[in-house]
Short mmCIF file of C-alpha atoms in Angstrom, two decimals:
data_model
loop_
_atom_site.label_atom_id
_atom_site.label_comp_id
_atom_site.label_asym_id
_atom_site.label_seq_id
_atom_site.Cartn_x
_atom_site.Cartn_y
_atom_site.Cartn_z
CA GLU A 300 80.43 112.37 40.68
CA PRO A 301 80.02 113.66 44.26
CA ALA A 302 76.56 114.14 45.67
CA GLN A 303 75.14 117.57 44.99
CA THR A 304 72.88 119.66 47.16
CA THR A 305 70.41 122.33 46.11
CA SER A 306 73.07 124.98 46.77
CA ASN A 307 75.16 123.56 43.89
CA PHE A 308 72.44 124.43 41.38
CA GLU A 309 71.39 127.73 39.84
CA SER A 310 67.69 127.01 40.32
CA TRP A 311 65.14 124.52 41.55
CA ALA A 312 64.37 123.57 37.92
CA GLU A 313 68.05 122.78 37.31
CA MET A 314 68.22 120.64 40.45
CA MET A 315 65.13 118.71 39.35
CA GLN A 316 66.95 117.72 36.17
CA HIS A 317 69.30 115.64 38.36
CA TRP A 318 67.28 114.35 41.31
CA PRO A 319 63.93 112.64 41.91
CA VAL A 320 60.98 114.65 43.14
CA VAL A 321 60.71 112.81 46.46
CA LYS A 322 63.19 110.62 48.33
CA LYS A 323 62.38 108.90 51.64
CA ASN A 324 64.99 106.45 52.97
CA ASN A 325 65.68 104.17 50.00
CA CYS A 326 62.42 104.92 48.14
CA TYR A 327 62.27 107.33 45.22
CA LEU A 328 59.10 108.75 43.64
CA PHE A 329 59.52 109.77 40.01
CA PRO A 330 57.35 111.87 37.70
CA SER A 331 55.36 110.23 34.92
CA ASP A 332 57.42 111.86 32.13
CA PRO A 333 59.60 109.03 30.71
CA GLU A 334 62.40 111.37 29.68
CA LEU A 335 62.68 112.84 33.19
CA VAL A 336 62.68 109.35 34.67
CA ARG A 337 65.49 108.27 32.32
CA ARG A 338 67.63 111.29 33.23
CA ARG A 339 67.02 110.84 36.95
CA PHE A 340 67.96 107.17 36.89
CA ALA A 341 71.15 108.12 35.07
CA ALA A 342 71.90 110.69 37.79
CA LEU A 343 71.22 108.19 40.58
CA MET A 344 73.23 105.33 39.05
CA PRO A 345 76.64 106.28 40.51
CA MET A 346 75.15 106.60 43.98
CA LEU A 347 73.25 103.31 43.77
CA SER A 348 76.07 101.30 42.21
CA SER A 349 78.47 102.30 44.99
CA ALA A 350 76.38 100.32 47.51
CA PRO A 351 76.25 96.71 46.27
CA THR A 352 73.29 94.53 47.08
CA PHE A 353 73.63 90.78 47.41
CA VAL A 354 70.63 88.77 46.25
CA THR A 355 70.01 85.02 46.13
CA HIS A 356 66.90 83.33 44.74
CA ILE A 357 66.10 79.79 45.88
CA THR A 358 63.39 77.92 43.99
CA PHE A 359 61.70 75.11 45.89
CA ASP A 360 59.40 72.45 44.48
CA VAL A 361 57.07 72.69 47.48
CA GLU A 362 54.24 74.96 48.62
CA LYS A 363 55.11 77.82 50.98
CA SER A 364 53.44 75.97 53.86
CA GLY A 365 55.97 73.15 53.39
CA ILE A 366 58.90 75.42 54.24
CA ALA A 367 57.11 77.97 56.46
CA ALA A 368 58.62 76.78 59.77
CA ALA A 369 62.15 76.66 58.36
CA LEU A 370 61.66 80.08 56.78
CA ALA A 371 60.33 81.61 60.01
CA GLU A 372 63.30 80.24 61.98
CA THR A 373 65.74 81.63 59.43
CA VAL A 374 64.11 85.07 59.31
CA ALA A 375 64.16 85.24 63.13
CA LEU A 376 67.94 84.70 63.13
CA TYR A 377 68.85 87.16 60.35
CA HIS A 378 67.14 90.52 60.95
CA LYS A 379 69.36 92.45 58.54
CA VAL A 380 68.49 90.21 55.58
CA HIS A 381 65.30 90.99 53.67
CA VAL A 382 63.55 87.70 52.88
CA GLN A 383 60.55 87.31 50.59
CA ALA A 384 58.73 84.10 49.65
CA PHE A 385 56.24 83.88 46.81
CA THR A 386 54.70 81.58 44.22
CA PRO A 387 55.65 82.90 40.76
CA HIS A 388 52.76 83.87 38.51
CA GLY A 389 52.00 81.02 36.15
CA ALA A 390 54.12 78.49 38.07
CA PRO A 391 52.69 75.31 39.55
CA ASN A 392 51.10 75.95 42.95
CA GLN A 393 53.70 73.80 44.68
CA ARG A 394 56.57 76.04 43.45
CA THR A 395 57.98 78.60 45.90
CA VAL A 396 60.73 81.16 45.33
CA VAL A 397 62.52 82.62 48.34
CA THR A 398 64.63 85.74 47.79
CA PHE A 399 67.33 86.88 50.21
CA GLU A 400 68.61 90.45 49.88
CA ALA A 401 71.20 92.29 52.00
CA LYS A 402 74.05 94.79 51.85
CA ASN A 403 76.33 92.48 53.85
CA TYR A 404 77.49 89.46 51.82
CA GLN A 405 78.41 87.23 54.77
CA GLU A 406 75.12 87.88 56.56
CA GLN A 407 73.14 87.24 53.37
CA GLN A 408 74.97 84.01 52.56
CA SER A 409 74.62 82.80 56.16
CA ALA A 410 70.85 83.27 55.93
CA VAL A 411 70.75 81.35 52.63
CA LYS A 412 72.79 78.53 54.14
CA ALA A 413 70.58 78.46 57.25
CA LEU A 414 67.41 77.97 55.18
CA LEU A 415 69.03 75.32 52.99
CA GLU A 416 70.14 73.42 56.11
CA ARG A 417 66.57 73.53 57.46
CA THR A 418 64.91 72.22 54.29
CA SER A 419 65.12 68.93 52.44
CA GLU A 420 67.52 68.96 49.48
CA ARG A 421 64.95 67.07 47.40
CA PHE A 422 62.76 70.22 47.30
CA VAL A 423 65.53 72.56 46.07
CA LEU A 424 65.27 73.19 42.33
CA SER A 425 67.81 76.01 42.05
CA VAL A 426 69.94 78.49 43.98
CA VAL A 427 70.90 81.54 41.94
CA ASP A 428 73.10 84.37 43.21
CA ASP A 429 72.38 87.71 41.53
CA HIS A 430 74.91 90.00 43.20
CA THR A 431 75.68 93.68 42.51
CA GLN A 432 75.73 93.83 38.71
CA GLY A 433 72.85 91.43 38.12
CA GLN A 434 75.05 88.62 36.85
CA GLY A 435 73.26 85.43 37.90
CA GLN A 436 75.53 82.65 39.10
CA GLU A 437 73.91 79.33 39.89
CA ASP A 438 75.50 77.43 42.75
CA GLU A 439 77.55 74.54 41.30
CA THR A 440 76.34 71.93 43.81
CA VAL A 441 72.72 72.77 43.03
CA ARG A 442 73.44 72.67 39.27
CA ARG A 443 74.94 69.18 39.67
CA SER A 444 71.98 68.15 41.84
CA LYS A 445 69.54 69.34 39.15
CA ILE A 446 71.43 67.42 36.47
CA VAL A 447 71.32 64.24 38.54
CA LYS A 448 67.58 64.71 39.16
CA ALA A 449 66.97 65.23 35.43
CA GLU A 450 68.93 62.09 34.56
CA GLN A 451 66.92 60.07 37.11
CA ASN A 452 63.61 61.17 35.54
#
Protein backbone atom coordinates (compact mmCIF):
# COMPACT_ATOMS: atom_id res chain seq x y z
CA GLU A 1 0.00 0.00 0.00
CA PRO A 2 1.48 3.41 -0.91
CA ALA A 3 2.60 5.74 1.83
CA GLN A 4 -0.16 8.02 3.05
CA THR A 5 0.10 11.58 4.26
CA THR A 6 -2.18 13.42 6.67
CA SER A 7 -4.10 14.83 3.69
CA ASN A 8 -5.29 11.30 2.81
CA PHE A 9 -7.16 11.01 6.10
CA GLU A 10 -10.44 12.52 7.27
CA SER A 11 -9.03 13.48 10.66
CA TRP A 12 -5.98 13.42 12.90
CA ALA A 13 -7.57 10.57 14.90
CA GLU A 14 -7.97 8.50 11.72
CA MET A 15 -4.34 9.13 10.75
CA MET A 16 -3.18 8.04 14.20
CA GLN A 17 -4.83 4.67 13.63
CA HIS A 18 -2.22 4.03 10.91
CA TRP A 19 0.99 5.77 11.96
CA PRO A 20 3.16 6.05 15.08
CA VAL A 21 2.95 9.13 17.24
CA VAL A 22 6.54 10.22 16.60
CA LYS A 23 9.00 9.24 13.86
CA LYS A 24 12.58 10.57 13.71
CA ASN A 25 14.85 9.03 11.06
CA ASN A 26 14.45 5.28 11.61
CA CYS A 27 13.18 5.53 15.21
CA TYR A 28 9.50 5.22 16.07
CA LEU A 29 7.90 6.08 19.43
CA PHE A 30 4.69 4.18 20.12
CA PRO A 31 1.96 4.70 22.72
CA SER A 32 1.63 2.33 25.66
CA ASP A 33 -1.73 0.91 24.47
CA PRO A 34 -0.92 -2.62 23.17
CA GLU A 35 -3.76 -2.59 20.64
CA LEU A 36 -2.56 0.68 19.09
CA VAL A 37 0.98 -0.67 18.95
CA ARG A 38 -0.22 -3.83 17.19
CA ARG A 39 -2.16 -1.84 14.58
CA ARG A 40 0.72 0.55 13.97
CA PHE A 41 3.23 -2.24 13.47
CA ALA A 42 0.84 -3.81 10.98
CA ALA A 43 0.63 -0.47 9.13
CA LEU A 44 4.42 -0.07 9.09
CA MET A 45 5.20 -3.63 7.98
CA PRO A 46 4.94 -3.05 4.21
CA MET A 47 7.23 -0.03 4.44
CA LEU A 48 9.80 -1.81 6.62
CA SER A 49 9.81 -5.07 4.68
CA SER A 50 10.54 -3.26 1.42
CA ALA A 51 13.98 -2.25 2.74
CA PRO A 52 15.84 -5.47 3.63
CA THR A 53 18.43 -5.49 6.35
CA PHE A 54 21.35 -7.89 6.29
CA VAL A 55 22.52 -9.11 9.69
CA THR A 56 25.29 -11.51 10.67
CA HIS A 57 26.09 -12.65 14.22
CA ILE A 58 29.57 -14.01 14.94
CA THR A 59 30.11 -15.71 18.29
CA PHE A 60 33.69 -15.80 19.53
CA ASP A 61 35.07 -17.84 22.41
CA VAL A 62 37.23 -14.95 23.60
CA GLU A 63 36.76 -11.78 25.66
CA LYS A 64 36.08 -8.53 23.79
CA SER A 65 39.60 -7.33 24.59
CA GLY A 66 40.97 -10.31 22.64
CA ILE A 67 39.41 -9.10 19.39
CA ALA A 68 39.29 -5.35 20.09
CA ALA A 69 42.11 -4.38 17.71
CA ALA A 70 40.73 -6.49 14.86
CA LEU A 71 37.25 -5.11 15.51
CA ALA A 72 38.47 -1.49 15.55
CA GLU A 73 40.32 -1.99 12.25
CA THR A 74 37.23 -3.52 10.65
CA VAL A 75 34.88 -0.79 11.89
CA ALA A 76 37.27 1.89 10.57
CA LEU A 77 37.08 0.36 7.08
CA TYR A 78 33.30 -0.13 6.89
CA HIS A 79 31.50 3.05 7.98
CA LYS A 80 28.14 2.04 6.49
CA VAL A 81 27.96 -1.18 8.50
CA HIS A 82 26.62 -0.98 12.05
CA VAL A 83 28.78 -3.19 14.27
CA GLN A 84 28.01 -4.08 17.88
CA ALA A 85 30.04 -6.32 20.21
CA PHE A 86 28.71 -7.62 23.50
CA THR A 87 28.91 -10.45 26.02
CA PRO A 88 25.51 -12.18 26.13
CA HIS A 89 23.75 -12.17 29.49
CA GLY A 90 24.41 -15.45 31.26
CA ALA A 91 27.20 -16.50 28.88
CA PRO A 92 30.74 -17.20 30.05
CA ASN A 93 32.76 -13.99 30.37
CA GLN A 94 35.08 -15.05 27.56
CA ARG A 95 32.19 -15.26 25.06
CA THR A 96 31.71 -12.31 22.68
CA VAL A 97 29.02 -11.82 20.04
CA VAL A 98 29.67 -9.36 17.22
CA THR A 99 26.69 -8.28 15.12
CA PHE A 100 27.03 -6.70 11.67
CA GLU A 101 23.99 -4.91 10.23
CA ALA A 102 23.65 -3.04 6.92
CA LYS A 103 21.27 -2.32 4.05
CA ASN A 104 23.94 -3.23 1.47
CA TYR A 105 24.63 -6.98 1.35
CA GLN A 106 28.08 -6.77 -0.27
CA GLU A 107 29.30 -4.12 2.18
CA GLN A 108 27.96 -6.10 5.14
CA GLN A 109 29.52 -9.37 4.00
CA SER A 110 32.84 -7.65 3.27
CA ALA A 111 32.93 -6.34 6.84
CA VAL A 112 32.16 -9.82 8.21
CA LYS A 113 34.92 -11.32 6.07
CA ALA A 114 37.36 -8.59 7.14
CA LEU A 115 36.84 -9.35 10.83
CA LEU A 116 37.10 -13.11 10.29
CA GLU A 117 40.38 -12.61 8.41
CA ARG A 118 41.74 -10.54 11.32
CA THR A 119 40.87 -13.06 14.04
CA SER A 120 42.02 -16.58 14.77
CA GLU A 121 39.68 -19.29 13.48
CA ARG A 122 40.08 -21.18 16.76
CA PHE A 123 38.05 -18.47 18.54
CA VAL A 124 35.08 -18.56 16.12
CA LEU A 125 32.19 -20.59 17.52
CA SER A 126 29.54 -19.65 14.95
CA VAL A 127 28.67 -17.34 12.09
CA VAL A 128 24.93 -16.95 11.55
CA ASP A 129 23.36 -14.87 8.79
CA ASP A 130 19.90 -13.54 9.69
CA HIS A 131 18.94 -11.64 6.55
CA THR A 132 15.66 -9.87 5.69
CA GLN A 133 13.03 -12.35 6.87
CA GLY A 134 14.85 -13.48 10.00
CA GLN A 135 15.73 -16.90 8.62
CA GLY A 136 19.04 -17.79 10.28
CA GLN A 137 21.53 -19.54 8.02
CA GLU A 138 24.73 -20.74 9.61
CA ASP A 139 27.78 -20.57 7.36
CA GLU A 140 28.62 -24.12 6.20
CA THR A 141 32.39 -23.81 6.76
CA VAL A 142 31.81 -22.67 10.34
CA ARG A 143 29.29 -25.49 10.90
CA ARG A 144 31.89 -28.02 9.70
CA SER A 145 34.53 -26.35 11.88
CA LYS A 146 32.26 -26.62 14.94
CA ILE A 147 31.60 -30.30 14.22
CA VAL A 148 35.32 -31.00 13.95
CA LYS A 149 35.96 -29.13 17.22
CA ALA A 150 33.21 -31.11 18.97
CA GLU A 151 34.64 -34.40 17.72
CA GLN A 152 38.12 -33.43 18.96
CA ASN A 153 36.78 -32.74 22.48
